[in-house]
Coordinates of C-alpha atoms and ligand atoms in Angstrom, one line a residue:
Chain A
X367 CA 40.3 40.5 0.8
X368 CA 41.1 42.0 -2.5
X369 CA 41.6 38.6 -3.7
X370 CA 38.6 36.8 -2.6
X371 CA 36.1 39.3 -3.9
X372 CA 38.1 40.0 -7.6
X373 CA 38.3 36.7 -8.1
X374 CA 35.2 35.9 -7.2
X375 CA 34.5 34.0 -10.6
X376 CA 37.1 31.5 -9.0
X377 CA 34.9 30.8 -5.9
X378 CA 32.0 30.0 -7.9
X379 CA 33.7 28.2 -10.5
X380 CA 34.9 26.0 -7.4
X381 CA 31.5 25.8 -5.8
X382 CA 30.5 24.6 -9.0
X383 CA 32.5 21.8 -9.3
X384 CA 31.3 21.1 -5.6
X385 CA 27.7 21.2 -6.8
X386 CA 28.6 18.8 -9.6
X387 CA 30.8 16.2 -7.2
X388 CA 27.6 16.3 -4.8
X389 CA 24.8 15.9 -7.5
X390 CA 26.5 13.0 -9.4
X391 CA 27.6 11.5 -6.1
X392 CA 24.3 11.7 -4.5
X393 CA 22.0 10.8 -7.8
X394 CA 25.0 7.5 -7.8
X395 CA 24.8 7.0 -4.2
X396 CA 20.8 7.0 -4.4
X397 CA 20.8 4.2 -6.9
X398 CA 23.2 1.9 -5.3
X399 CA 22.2 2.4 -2.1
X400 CA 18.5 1.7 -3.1
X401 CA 19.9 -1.6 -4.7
X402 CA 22.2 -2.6 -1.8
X403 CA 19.3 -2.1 0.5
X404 CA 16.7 -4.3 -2.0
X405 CA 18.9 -6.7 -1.9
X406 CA 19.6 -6.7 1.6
X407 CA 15.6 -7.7 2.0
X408 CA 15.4 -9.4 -0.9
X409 CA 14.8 -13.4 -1.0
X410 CA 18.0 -14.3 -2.7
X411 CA 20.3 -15.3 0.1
X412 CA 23.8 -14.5 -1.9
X413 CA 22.6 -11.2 -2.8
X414 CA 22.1 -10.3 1.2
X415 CA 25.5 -11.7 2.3
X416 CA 26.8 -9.6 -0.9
X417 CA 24.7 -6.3 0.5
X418 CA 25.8 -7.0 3.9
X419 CA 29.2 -7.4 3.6
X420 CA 29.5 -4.6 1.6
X421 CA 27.6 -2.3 3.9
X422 CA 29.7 -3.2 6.8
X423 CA 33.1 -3.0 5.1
X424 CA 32.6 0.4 4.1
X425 CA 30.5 2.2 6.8
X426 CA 33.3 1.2 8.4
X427 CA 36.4 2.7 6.5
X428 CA 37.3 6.4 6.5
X429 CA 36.6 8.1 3.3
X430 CA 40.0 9.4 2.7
X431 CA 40.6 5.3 2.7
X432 CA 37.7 4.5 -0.4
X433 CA 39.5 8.1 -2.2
X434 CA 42.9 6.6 -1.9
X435 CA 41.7 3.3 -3.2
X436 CA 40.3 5.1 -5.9
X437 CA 42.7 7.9 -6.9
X438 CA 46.0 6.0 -6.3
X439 CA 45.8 2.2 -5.4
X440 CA 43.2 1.1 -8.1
X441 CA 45.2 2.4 -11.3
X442 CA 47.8 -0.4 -10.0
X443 CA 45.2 -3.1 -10.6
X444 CA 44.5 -1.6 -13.9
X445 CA 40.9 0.2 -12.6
X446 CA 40.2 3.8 -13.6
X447 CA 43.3 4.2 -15.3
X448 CA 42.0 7.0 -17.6
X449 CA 39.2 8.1 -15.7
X450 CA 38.9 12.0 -15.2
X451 CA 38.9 13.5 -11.7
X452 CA 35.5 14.6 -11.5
X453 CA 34.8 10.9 -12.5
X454 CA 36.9 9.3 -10.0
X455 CA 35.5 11.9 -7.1
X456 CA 32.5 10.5 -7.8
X457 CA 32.9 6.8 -8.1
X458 CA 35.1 7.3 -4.6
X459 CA 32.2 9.1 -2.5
X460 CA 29.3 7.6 -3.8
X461 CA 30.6 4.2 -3.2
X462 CA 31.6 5.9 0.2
X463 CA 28.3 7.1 0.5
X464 CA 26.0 4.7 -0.9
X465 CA 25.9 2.0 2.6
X466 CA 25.2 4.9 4.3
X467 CA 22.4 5.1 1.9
X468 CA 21.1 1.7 2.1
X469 CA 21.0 2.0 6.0
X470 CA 18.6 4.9 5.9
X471 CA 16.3 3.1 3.4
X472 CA 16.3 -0.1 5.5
X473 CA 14.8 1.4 8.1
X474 CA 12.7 3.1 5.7
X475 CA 11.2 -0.5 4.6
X476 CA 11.2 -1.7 8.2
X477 CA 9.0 1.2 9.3
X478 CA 6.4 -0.3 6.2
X479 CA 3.7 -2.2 8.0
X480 CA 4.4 -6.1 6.6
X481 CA 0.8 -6.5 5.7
X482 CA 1.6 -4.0 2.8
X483 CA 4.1 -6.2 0.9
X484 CA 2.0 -9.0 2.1
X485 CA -1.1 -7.5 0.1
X486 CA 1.2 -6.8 -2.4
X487 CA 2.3 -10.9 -2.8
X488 CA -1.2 -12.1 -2.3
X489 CA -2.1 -9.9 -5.9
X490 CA 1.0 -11.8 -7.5
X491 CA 3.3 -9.2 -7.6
X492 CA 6.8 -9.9 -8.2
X493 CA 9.8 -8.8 -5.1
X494 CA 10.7 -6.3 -7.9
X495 CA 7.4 -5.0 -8.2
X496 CA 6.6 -4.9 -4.6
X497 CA 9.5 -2.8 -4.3
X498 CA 9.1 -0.7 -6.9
X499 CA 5.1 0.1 -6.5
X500 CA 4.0 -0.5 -3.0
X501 CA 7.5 -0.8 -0.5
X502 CA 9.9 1.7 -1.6
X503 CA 7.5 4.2 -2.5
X504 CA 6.4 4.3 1.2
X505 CA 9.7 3.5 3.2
X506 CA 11.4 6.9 0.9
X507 CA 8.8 8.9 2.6
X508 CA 9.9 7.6 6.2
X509 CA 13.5 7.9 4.8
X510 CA 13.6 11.7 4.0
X511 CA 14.7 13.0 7.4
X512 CA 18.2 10.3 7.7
X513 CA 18.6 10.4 3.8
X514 CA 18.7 14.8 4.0
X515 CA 21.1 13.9 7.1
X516 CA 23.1 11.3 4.7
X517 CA 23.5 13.9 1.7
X518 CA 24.1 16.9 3.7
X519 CA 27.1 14.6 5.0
X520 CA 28.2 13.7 1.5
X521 CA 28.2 17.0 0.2
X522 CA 30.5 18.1 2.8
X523 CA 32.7 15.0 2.4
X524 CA 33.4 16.3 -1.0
X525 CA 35.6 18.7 0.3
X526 CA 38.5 15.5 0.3
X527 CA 38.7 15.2 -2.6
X528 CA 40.7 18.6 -2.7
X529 CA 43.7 16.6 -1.4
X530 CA 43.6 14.4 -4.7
X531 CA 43.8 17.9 -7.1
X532 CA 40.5 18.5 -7.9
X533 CA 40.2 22.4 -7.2
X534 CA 36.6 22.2 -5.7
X535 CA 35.4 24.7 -3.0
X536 CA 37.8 23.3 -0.3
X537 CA 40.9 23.3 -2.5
X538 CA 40.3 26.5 -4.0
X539 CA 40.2 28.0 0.1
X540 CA 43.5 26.4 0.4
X541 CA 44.8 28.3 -2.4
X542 CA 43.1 31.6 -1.3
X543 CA 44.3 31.0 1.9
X544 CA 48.1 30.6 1.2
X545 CA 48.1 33.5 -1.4
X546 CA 46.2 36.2 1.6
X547 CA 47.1 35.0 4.8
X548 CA 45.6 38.1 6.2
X549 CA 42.3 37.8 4.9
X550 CA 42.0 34.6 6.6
X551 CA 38.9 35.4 8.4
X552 CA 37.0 36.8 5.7
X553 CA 38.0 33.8 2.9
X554 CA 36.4 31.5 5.7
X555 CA 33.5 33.5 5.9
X556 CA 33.0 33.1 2.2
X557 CA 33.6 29.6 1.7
X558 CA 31.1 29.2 4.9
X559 CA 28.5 30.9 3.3
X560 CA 29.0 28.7 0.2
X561 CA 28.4 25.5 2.5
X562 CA 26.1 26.7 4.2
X563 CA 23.6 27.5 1.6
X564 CA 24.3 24.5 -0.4
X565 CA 23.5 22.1 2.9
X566 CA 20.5 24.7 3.4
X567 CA 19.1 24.0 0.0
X568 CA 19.0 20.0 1.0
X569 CA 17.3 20.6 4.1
X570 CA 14.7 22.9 2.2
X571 CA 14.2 20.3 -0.3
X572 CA 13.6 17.5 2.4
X573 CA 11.0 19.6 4.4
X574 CA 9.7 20.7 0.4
X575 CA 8.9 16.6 0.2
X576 CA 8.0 15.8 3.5
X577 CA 4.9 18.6 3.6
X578 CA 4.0 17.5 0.3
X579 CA 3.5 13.8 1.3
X580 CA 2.0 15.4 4.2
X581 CA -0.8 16.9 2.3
X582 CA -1.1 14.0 -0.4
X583 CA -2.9 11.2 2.0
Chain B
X855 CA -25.6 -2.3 -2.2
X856 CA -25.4 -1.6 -6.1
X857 CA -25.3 -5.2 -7.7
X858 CA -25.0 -4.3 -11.2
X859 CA -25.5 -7.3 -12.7
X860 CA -25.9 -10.9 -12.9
X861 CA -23.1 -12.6 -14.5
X862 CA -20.6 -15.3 -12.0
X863 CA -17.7 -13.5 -11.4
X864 CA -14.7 -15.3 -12.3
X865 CA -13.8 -18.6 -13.8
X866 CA -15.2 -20.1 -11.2
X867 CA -19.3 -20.9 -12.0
X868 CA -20.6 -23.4 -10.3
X869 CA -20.0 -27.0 -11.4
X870 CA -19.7 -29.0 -8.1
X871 CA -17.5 -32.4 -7.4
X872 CA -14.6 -31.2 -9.5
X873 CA -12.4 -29.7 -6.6
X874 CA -10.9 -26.3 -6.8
X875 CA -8.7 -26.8 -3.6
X876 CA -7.6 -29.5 -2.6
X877 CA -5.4 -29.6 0.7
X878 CA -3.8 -33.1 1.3
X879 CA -2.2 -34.4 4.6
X880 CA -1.0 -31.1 5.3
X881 CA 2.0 -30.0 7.9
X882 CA 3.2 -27.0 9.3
X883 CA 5.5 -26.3 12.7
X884 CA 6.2 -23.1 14.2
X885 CA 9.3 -24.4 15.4
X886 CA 8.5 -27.2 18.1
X887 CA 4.4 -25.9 17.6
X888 CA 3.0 -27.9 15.2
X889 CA 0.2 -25.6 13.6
X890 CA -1.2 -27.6 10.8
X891 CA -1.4 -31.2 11.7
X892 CA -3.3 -34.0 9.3
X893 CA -5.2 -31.1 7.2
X894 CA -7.2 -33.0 4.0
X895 CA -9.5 -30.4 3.1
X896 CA -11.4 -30.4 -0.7
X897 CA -13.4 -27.1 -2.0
X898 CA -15.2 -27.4 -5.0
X899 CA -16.0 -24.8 -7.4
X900 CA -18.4 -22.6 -6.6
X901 CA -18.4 -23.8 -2.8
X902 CA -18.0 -21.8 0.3
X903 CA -16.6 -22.8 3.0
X904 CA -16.4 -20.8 6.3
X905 CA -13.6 -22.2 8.7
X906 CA -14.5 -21.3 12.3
X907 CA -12.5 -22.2 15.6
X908 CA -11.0 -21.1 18.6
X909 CA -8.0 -18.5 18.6
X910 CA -4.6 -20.1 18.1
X911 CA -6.2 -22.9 16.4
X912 CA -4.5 -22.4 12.7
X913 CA -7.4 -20.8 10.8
X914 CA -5.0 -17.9 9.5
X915 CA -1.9 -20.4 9.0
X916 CA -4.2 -22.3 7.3
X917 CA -5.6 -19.5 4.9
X918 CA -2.5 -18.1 4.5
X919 CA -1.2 -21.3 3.2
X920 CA -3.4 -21.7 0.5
X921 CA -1.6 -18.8 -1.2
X922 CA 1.8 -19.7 0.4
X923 CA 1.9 -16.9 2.3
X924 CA 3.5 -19.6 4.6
X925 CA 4.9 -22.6 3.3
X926 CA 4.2 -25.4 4.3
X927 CA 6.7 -28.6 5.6
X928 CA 4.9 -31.7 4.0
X929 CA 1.8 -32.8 2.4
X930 CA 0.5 -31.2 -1.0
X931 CA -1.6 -27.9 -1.7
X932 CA -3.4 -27.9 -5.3
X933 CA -5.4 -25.2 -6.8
X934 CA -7.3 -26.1 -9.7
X935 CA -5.6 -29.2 -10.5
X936 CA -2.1 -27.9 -10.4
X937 CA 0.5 -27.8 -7.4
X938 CA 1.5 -24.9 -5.8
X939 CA 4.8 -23.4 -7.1
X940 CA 7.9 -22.7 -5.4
X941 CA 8.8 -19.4 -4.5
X942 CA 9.5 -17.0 -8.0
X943 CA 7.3 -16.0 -10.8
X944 CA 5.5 -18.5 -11.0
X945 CA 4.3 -18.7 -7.6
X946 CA 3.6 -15.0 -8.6
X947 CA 1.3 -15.9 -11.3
X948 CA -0.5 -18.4 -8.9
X949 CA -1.1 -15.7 -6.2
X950 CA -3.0 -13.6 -9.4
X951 CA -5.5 -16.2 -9.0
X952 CA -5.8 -16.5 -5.8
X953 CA -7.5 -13.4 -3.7
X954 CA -7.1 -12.6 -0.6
X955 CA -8.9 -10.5 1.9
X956 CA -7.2 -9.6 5.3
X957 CA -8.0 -8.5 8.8
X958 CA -6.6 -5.4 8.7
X959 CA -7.4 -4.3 5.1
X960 CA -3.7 -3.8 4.3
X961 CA -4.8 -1.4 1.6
X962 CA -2.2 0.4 0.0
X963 CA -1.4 3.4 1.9
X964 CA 0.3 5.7 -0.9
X965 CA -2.3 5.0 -3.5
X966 CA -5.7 6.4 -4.2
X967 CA -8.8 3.6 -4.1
X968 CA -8.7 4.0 -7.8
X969 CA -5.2 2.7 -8.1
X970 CA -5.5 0.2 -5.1
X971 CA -7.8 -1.7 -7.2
X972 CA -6.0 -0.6 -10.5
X973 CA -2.8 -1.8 -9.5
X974 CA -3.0 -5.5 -9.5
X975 CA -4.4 -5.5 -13.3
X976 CA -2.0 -3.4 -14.8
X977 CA 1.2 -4.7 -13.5
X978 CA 0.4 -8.5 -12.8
X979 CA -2.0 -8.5 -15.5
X980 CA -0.7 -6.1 -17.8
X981 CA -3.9 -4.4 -18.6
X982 CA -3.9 -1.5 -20.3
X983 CA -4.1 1.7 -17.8
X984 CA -7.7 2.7 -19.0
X985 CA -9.3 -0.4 -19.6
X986 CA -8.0 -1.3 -15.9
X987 CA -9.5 1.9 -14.0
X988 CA -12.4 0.9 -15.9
X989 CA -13.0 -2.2 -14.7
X990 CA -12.0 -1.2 -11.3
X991 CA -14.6 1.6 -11.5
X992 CA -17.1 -1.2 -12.0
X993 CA -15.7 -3.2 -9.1
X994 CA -15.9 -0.1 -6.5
X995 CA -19.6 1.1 -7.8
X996 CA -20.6 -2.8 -7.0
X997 CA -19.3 -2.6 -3.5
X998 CA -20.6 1.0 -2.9
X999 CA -17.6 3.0 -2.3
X1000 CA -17.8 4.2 -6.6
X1001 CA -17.8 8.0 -5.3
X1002 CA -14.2 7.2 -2.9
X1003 CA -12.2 6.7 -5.8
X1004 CA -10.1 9.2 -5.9
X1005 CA -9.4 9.9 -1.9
X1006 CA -6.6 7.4 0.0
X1007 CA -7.0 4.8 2.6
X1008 CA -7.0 6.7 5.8
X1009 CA -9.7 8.8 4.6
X1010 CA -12.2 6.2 4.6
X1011 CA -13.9 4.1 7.5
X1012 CA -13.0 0.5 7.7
X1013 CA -16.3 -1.1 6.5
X1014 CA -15.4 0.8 3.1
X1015 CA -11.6 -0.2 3.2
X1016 CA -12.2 -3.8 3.3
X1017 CA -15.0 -3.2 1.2
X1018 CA -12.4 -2.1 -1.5
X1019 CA -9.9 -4.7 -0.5
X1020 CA -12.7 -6.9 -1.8
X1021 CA -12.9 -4.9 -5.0
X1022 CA -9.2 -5.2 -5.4
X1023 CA -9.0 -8.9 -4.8
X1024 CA -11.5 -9.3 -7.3
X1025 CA -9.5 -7.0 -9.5
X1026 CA -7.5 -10.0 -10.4
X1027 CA -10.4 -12.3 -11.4
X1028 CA -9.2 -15.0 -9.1
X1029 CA -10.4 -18.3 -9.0
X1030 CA -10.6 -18.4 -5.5
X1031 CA -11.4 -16.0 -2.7
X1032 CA -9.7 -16.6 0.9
X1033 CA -11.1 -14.2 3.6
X1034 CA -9.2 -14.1 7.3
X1035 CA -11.6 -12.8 9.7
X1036 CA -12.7 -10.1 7.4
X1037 CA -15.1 -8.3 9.7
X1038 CA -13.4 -8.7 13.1
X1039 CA -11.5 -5.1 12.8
X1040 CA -14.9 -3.2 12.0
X1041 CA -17.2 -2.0 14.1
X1042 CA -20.2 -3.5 14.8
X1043 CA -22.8 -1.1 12.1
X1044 CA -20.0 -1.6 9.7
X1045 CA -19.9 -5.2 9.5
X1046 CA -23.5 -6.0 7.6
X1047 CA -22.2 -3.4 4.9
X1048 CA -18.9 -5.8 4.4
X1049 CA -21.2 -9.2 4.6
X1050 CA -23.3 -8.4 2.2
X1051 CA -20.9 -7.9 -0.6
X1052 CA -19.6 -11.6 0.5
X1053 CA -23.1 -12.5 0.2
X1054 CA -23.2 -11.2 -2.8
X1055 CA -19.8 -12.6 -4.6
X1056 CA -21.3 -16.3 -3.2
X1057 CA -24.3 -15.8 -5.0
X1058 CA -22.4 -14.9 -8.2
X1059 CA -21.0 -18.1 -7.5
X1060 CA -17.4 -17.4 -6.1
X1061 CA -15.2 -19.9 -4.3
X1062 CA -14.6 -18.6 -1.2
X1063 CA -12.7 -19.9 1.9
X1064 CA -13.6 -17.7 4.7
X1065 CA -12.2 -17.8 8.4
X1066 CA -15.1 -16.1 10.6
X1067 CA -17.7 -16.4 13.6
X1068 CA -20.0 -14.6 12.0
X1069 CA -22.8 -17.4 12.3
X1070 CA -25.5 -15.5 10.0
X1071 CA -23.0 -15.3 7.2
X1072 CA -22.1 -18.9 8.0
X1073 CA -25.7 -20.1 7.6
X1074 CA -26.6 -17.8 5.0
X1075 CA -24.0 -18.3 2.5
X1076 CA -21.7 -21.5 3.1
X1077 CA -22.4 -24.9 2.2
X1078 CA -20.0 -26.4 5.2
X1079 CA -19.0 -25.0 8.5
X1080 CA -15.5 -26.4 9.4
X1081 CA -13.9 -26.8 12.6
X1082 CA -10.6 -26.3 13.9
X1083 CA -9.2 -26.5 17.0
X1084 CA -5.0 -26.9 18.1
X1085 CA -4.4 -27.8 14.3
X1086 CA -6.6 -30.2 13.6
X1087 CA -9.7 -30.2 11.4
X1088 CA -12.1 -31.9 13.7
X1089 CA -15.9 -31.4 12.2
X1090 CA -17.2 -30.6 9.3
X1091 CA -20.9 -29.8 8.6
X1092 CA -23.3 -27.9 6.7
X1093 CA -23.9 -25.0 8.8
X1094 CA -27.4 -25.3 10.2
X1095 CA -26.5 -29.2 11.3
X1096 CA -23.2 -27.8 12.9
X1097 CA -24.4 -25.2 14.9
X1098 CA -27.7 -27.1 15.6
X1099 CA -26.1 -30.3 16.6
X1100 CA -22.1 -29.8 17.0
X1101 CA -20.4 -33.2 17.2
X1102 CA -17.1 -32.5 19.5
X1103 CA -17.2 -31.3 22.8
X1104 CA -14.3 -29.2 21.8
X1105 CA -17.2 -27.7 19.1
X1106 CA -20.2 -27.2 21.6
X1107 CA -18.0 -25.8 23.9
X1108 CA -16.9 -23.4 21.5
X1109 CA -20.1 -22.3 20.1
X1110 CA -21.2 -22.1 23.7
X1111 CA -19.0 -19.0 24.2
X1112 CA -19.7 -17.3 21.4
X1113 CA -23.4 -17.3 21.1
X1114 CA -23.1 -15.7 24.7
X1115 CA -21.6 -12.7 23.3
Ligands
ATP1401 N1 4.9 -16.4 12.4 C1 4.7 -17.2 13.5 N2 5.7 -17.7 14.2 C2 5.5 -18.5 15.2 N3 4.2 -18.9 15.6 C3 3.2 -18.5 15.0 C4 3.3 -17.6 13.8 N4 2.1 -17.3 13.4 C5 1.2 -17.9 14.1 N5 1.9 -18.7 15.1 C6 1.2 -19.5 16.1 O1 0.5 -20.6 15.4 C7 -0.7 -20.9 16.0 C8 -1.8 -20.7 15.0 O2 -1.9 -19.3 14.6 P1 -3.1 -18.8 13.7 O3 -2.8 -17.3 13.6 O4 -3.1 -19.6 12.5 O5 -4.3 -19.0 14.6 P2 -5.8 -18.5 14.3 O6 -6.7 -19.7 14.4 O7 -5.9 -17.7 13.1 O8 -6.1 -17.6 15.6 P3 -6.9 -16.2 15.8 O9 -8.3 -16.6 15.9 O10 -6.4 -15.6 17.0 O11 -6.6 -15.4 14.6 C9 -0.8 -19.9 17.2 O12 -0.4 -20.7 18.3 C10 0.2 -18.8 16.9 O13 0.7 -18.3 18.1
MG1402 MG1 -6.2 -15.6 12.7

């Protein structure tokens, strides 16, 4: 108990690198997801078998499978060699992450009425700019609900990345644990909290988003 | 109905037997249903056109064409002397001068009036922001909805939505206007307010290809009425001789059952 509490500085320190492993993740995850899922609608037949392919092979691999590609195969084929920790956490979950993503914003787009891109078209806009100015905009807001499900996910997926010696919330339990095994309890209660409010802070953010499009039409 | 001034809209004044349009021996299957069969069809500049027929006939396949919404499997669609492009910017550029107007408005839903009509210009057309709100001030004071500008779609009735579908459209300066059944979603005291900005844009001297029953607008505004029934073109008329003296029996019967309504 002693331990948890006077060296607290090392929780947060932990939870910090949690926060950090979750924002770049998600921000990353966002970006290629958004892509994987444009392209997944997109005209250009190569770029959907690409997008598809991808989505498929990877919803449907374990993370601690994309971390370990990361963290130990991929320096043997001369990838990440050099790349910090933090860096490589985040490459592994967002590319984890980022099908999971595309999924939600697919059915984001499908839930757009087609006569919207259609109007879009028949004023000569581009597939980029449809995206950009008339689809996306409207599928994120139907998105918000599975995408909050999708990051709350990720940020407690972040917690594997403790097994490849990054000392984030999860890792730094471990060590509290094995130092106090009679505060047990108590240590879990603290790092609890520290999820808890963290995954709390995305939900409050999605609801933040949803009642302001709410009130905007 | 604010008509602010005189001036054609467009590029498109009147100067007749130099086709705008031209559809020639035109194809199109749905699968084993063959939707567009033998279409030659010439609009000249300045013309309107109202296409009329029963449902299923092709009148929307056929509209939608024009802009390549749907392609089409054989035969050749040319807009002011040039073919349509394949799919890419180009075909882009040609859909800038080419409005459309749809059933169901499809106006956008996350945008304010001010930016539906806005839109088109500044990122097609790269107008600058100011000069584009502008103009589309101009455009939404000339089809009456000037003081909706700033709420969204859903807020207004439908006679005012496709009233500003119009107003976007003609955001673009197209060459040519295509209409599919423009009125049929609004109720009936809504539908006059929609007409007579079409009235209007004809008499400003804008191409227009319109699918509707709407017989006054028909007589009022186009100079040919034309037919269609299972894919076919079969009449075309001016409009008084056409509903006065139908040629097919598939046309009286048709103009039978809707002059009952
Ligand atoms: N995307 C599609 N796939 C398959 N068949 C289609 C498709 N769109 C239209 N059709 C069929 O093509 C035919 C022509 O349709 P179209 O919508 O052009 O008719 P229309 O004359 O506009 O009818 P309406 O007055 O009901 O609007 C119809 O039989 C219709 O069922
Ligand atoms: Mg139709």
């Amino acid at each position: 108990m002693e331990d948890v509490f006077s060296n607290f500085d090392l929780v947060l320190k932990a939870f910090w690198l949690t926060v950090q492993l979750a924002f770049l993740s998600g921000v990353a995850a966002m970006l290629l997801g958004t892509l994987l899922a444009a392209m997944r609608v997109g005209p250009v037949a190569v770029l959907r078998g690409v997008a598809s392919t991808y989505v498929t092979l990877v919803r449907n691999t374990p993370l601690l499978v994309m971390c370990v590609f990361v963290f130990v195969a991929s320096p043997n084929l001369g990838l990440f060699v050099d790349t910090p920790f933090l860096l490589k956490g985040t490459i592994a979950i967002s590319l984890y992450t980022a099908p999971f993503v595309a999924e939600a914003i697919r059915s984001g787009i499908n839930a757009v009425p087609v006569g919207q891109a259609e109007a879009a078209r028949a004023i000569g806009m581009t597939f980029a700019q449809n995206m950009r100015h008339v689809v996306l905009p409207q599928a994120f807001r139907a998105t918000v609900p599975p995408l909050a499900s999708t990051l709350i996910a990720m940020t407690k997926n972040t917690s594997v990345v403790a097994v490849f010696g990054l000392t984030e919330a999860t890792a730094r339990m471990r060590d509290f644990v094995n130092d106090n095994a009679d505060d047990t309890i108590a240590i879990f209660l603290v790092f609890a909290l520290g999820y808890i409010i963290l995954v709390e802070l995305i939900s409050l953010a999605a609801l933040g988003l949803e009642r302001h499009w709410k009130a905007a039409r | 109905m604010t008509v602010t001034d005189d001036v054609p809209v467009g590029n498109s004044a009147p100067r007749s037997g130099e086709p705008l349009v031209e559809l020639v021996d035109v194809q199109k299957w749905y699968g084993g249903l063959h939707v567009l069969q033998d279409i030659n069809l010439s609009v000249g500049r300045g013309e309107v056109v109202v296409v009329i027929g029963p449902s299923g006939s092709g009148k929307s396949t056929l509209c939608r064409t024009i802009n390549r919404l749907e392609p089409i499997d054989s035969g050749q669609i040319l807009v002011d002397g040039a073919a349509l492009p394949q799919e890419g910017k180009a075909l882009a550029r040609h859909r800038a001068d080419v409005g459309m107007v749809f059933q169901s408005f499809n106006l956008f839903a996350h945008k304010t009036i001010l930016q539906n009509v806005a839109l088109g210009p500044i990122k097609v057309r790269k107008q600058a922001k100011d000069a584009a709100e502008a103009h589309a001030r101009e455009l939404l004071d000339r089809v009456g909805v000037a003081h909706q500008a700033d709420k969204y779609p859903a807020q207004l009735s439908g006679g005012q939505q496709q009233r500003v579908a119009i107003a976007r459209a003609l955001a673009m300066e197209p060459k040519v206007m295509l209409f599919d059944e423009p009125t049929s979603a609004l109720d009936p005291e809504m539908i006059k307010e929609v007409l007579d900005v079409m009235v209007d844009l004809a008499e400003r001297g804008m191409t227009m290809i319109v699918v509707t029953h709407e017989m006054g607008f028909a007589r009022t505004a186009a100079n040919r009425v034309v037919f269609m029934a299972d894919g076919r073109i079969l009449e075309t008329a001016d409009p008084e001789t056409f509903f006065t003296h139908p040629e097919s029996d598939r046309a009286r019967d048709f103009l039978g059952k809707i002059l009952k309504h």
